[in-house]
CSV table of C-alpha atoms in Angstrom, one decimal:
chain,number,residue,atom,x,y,z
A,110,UNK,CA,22.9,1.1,-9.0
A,111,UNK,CA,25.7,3.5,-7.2
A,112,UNK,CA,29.1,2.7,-7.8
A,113,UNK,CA,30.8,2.0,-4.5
A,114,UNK,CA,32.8,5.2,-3.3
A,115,UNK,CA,35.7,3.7,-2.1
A,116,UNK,CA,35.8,4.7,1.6
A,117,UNK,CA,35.0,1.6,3.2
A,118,UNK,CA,38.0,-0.2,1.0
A,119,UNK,CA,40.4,-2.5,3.2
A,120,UNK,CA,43.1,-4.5,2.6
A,121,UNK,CA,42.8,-8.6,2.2
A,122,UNK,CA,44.4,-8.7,5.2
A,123,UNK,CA,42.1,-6.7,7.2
A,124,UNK,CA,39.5,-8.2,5.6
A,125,UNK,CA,36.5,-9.8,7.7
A,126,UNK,CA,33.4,-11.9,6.8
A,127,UNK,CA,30.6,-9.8,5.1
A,128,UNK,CA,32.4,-7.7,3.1
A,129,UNK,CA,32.6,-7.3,-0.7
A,130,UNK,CA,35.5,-9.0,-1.9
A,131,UNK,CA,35.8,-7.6,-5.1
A,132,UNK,CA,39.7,-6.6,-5.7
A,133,UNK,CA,39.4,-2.8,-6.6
A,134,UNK,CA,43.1,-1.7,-6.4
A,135,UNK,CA,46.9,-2.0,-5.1
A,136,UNK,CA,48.7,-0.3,-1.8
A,137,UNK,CA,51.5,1.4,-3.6
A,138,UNK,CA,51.2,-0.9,-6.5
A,139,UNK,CA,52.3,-4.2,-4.4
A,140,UNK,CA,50.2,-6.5,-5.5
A,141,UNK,CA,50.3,-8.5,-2.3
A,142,UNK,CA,48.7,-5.8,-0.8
A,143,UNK,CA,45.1,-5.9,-2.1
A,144,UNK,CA,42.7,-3.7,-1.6
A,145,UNK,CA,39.0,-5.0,-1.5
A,146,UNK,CA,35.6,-3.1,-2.0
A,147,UNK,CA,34.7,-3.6,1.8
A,148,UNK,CA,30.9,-2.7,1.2
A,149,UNK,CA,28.2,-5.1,3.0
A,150,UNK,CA,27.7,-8.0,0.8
A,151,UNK,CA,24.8,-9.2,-1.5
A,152,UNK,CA,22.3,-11.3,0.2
A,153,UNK,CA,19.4,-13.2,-1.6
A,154,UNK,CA,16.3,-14.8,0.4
A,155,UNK,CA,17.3,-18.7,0.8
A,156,UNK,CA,20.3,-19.0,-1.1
A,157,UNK,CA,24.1,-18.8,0.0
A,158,UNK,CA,25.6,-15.3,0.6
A,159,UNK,CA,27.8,-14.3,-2.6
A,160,UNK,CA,31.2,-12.7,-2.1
A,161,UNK,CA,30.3,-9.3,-3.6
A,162,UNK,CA,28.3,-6.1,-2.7
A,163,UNK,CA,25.0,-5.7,-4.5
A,164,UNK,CA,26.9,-3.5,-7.4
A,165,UNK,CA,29.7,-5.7,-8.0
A,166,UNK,CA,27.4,-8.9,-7.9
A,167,UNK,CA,24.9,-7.0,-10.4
A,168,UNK,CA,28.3,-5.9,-12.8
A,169,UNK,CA,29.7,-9.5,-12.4
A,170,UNK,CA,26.5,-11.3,-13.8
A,171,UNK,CA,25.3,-8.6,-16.5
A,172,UNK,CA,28.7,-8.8,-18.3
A,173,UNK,CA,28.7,-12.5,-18.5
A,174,UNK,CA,24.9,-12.2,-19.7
A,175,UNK,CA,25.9,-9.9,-22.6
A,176,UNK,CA,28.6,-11.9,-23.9
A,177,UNK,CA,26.5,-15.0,-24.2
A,178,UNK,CA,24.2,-12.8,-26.0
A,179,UNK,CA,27.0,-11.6,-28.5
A,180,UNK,CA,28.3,-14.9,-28.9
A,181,UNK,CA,24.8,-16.2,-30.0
A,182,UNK,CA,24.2,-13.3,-32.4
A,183,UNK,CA,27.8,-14.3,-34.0
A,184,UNK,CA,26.7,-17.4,-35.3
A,185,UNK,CA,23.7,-15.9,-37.3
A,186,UNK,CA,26.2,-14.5,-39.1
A,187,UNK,CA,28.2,-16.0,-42.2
């Protein structure tokens, strides 16, 4: 999957329903000025539409699937 490219980024303020909220940087480093990913969300058949584009949804879930896996393999160990 393509990393998002950045030019559809808005601020939270600007933001509107259906795009990815995923916090990807700072308007002159204020960090009350977010700036969100902005790319159309992920949508699954017959469940609730996440907050997140289909990259950021995918990046989200894999990490959290690899650390359960390390934490499992850690307790084989003495």
């Amino acid at each position: 999957m393509k990393d998002p490219d950045g030019l559809k980024k808005v601020l939270l303020i600007d933001h509107i329903e259906g795009q990815c909220r995923c916090i990807i940087g700072f308007k002159d480093g204020d960090m009350r000025a977010a700036y969100m990913c902005g790319e159309p969300v992920y949508q699954r058949r017959g469940k609730k539409t996440s907050s997140w584009c289909a990259y950021h949804y995918r990046q989200m879930h894999t990490s959290a699937a690899e650390q359960s896996k390390v934490s499992d393999r850690s307790a084989d160990f003495p």
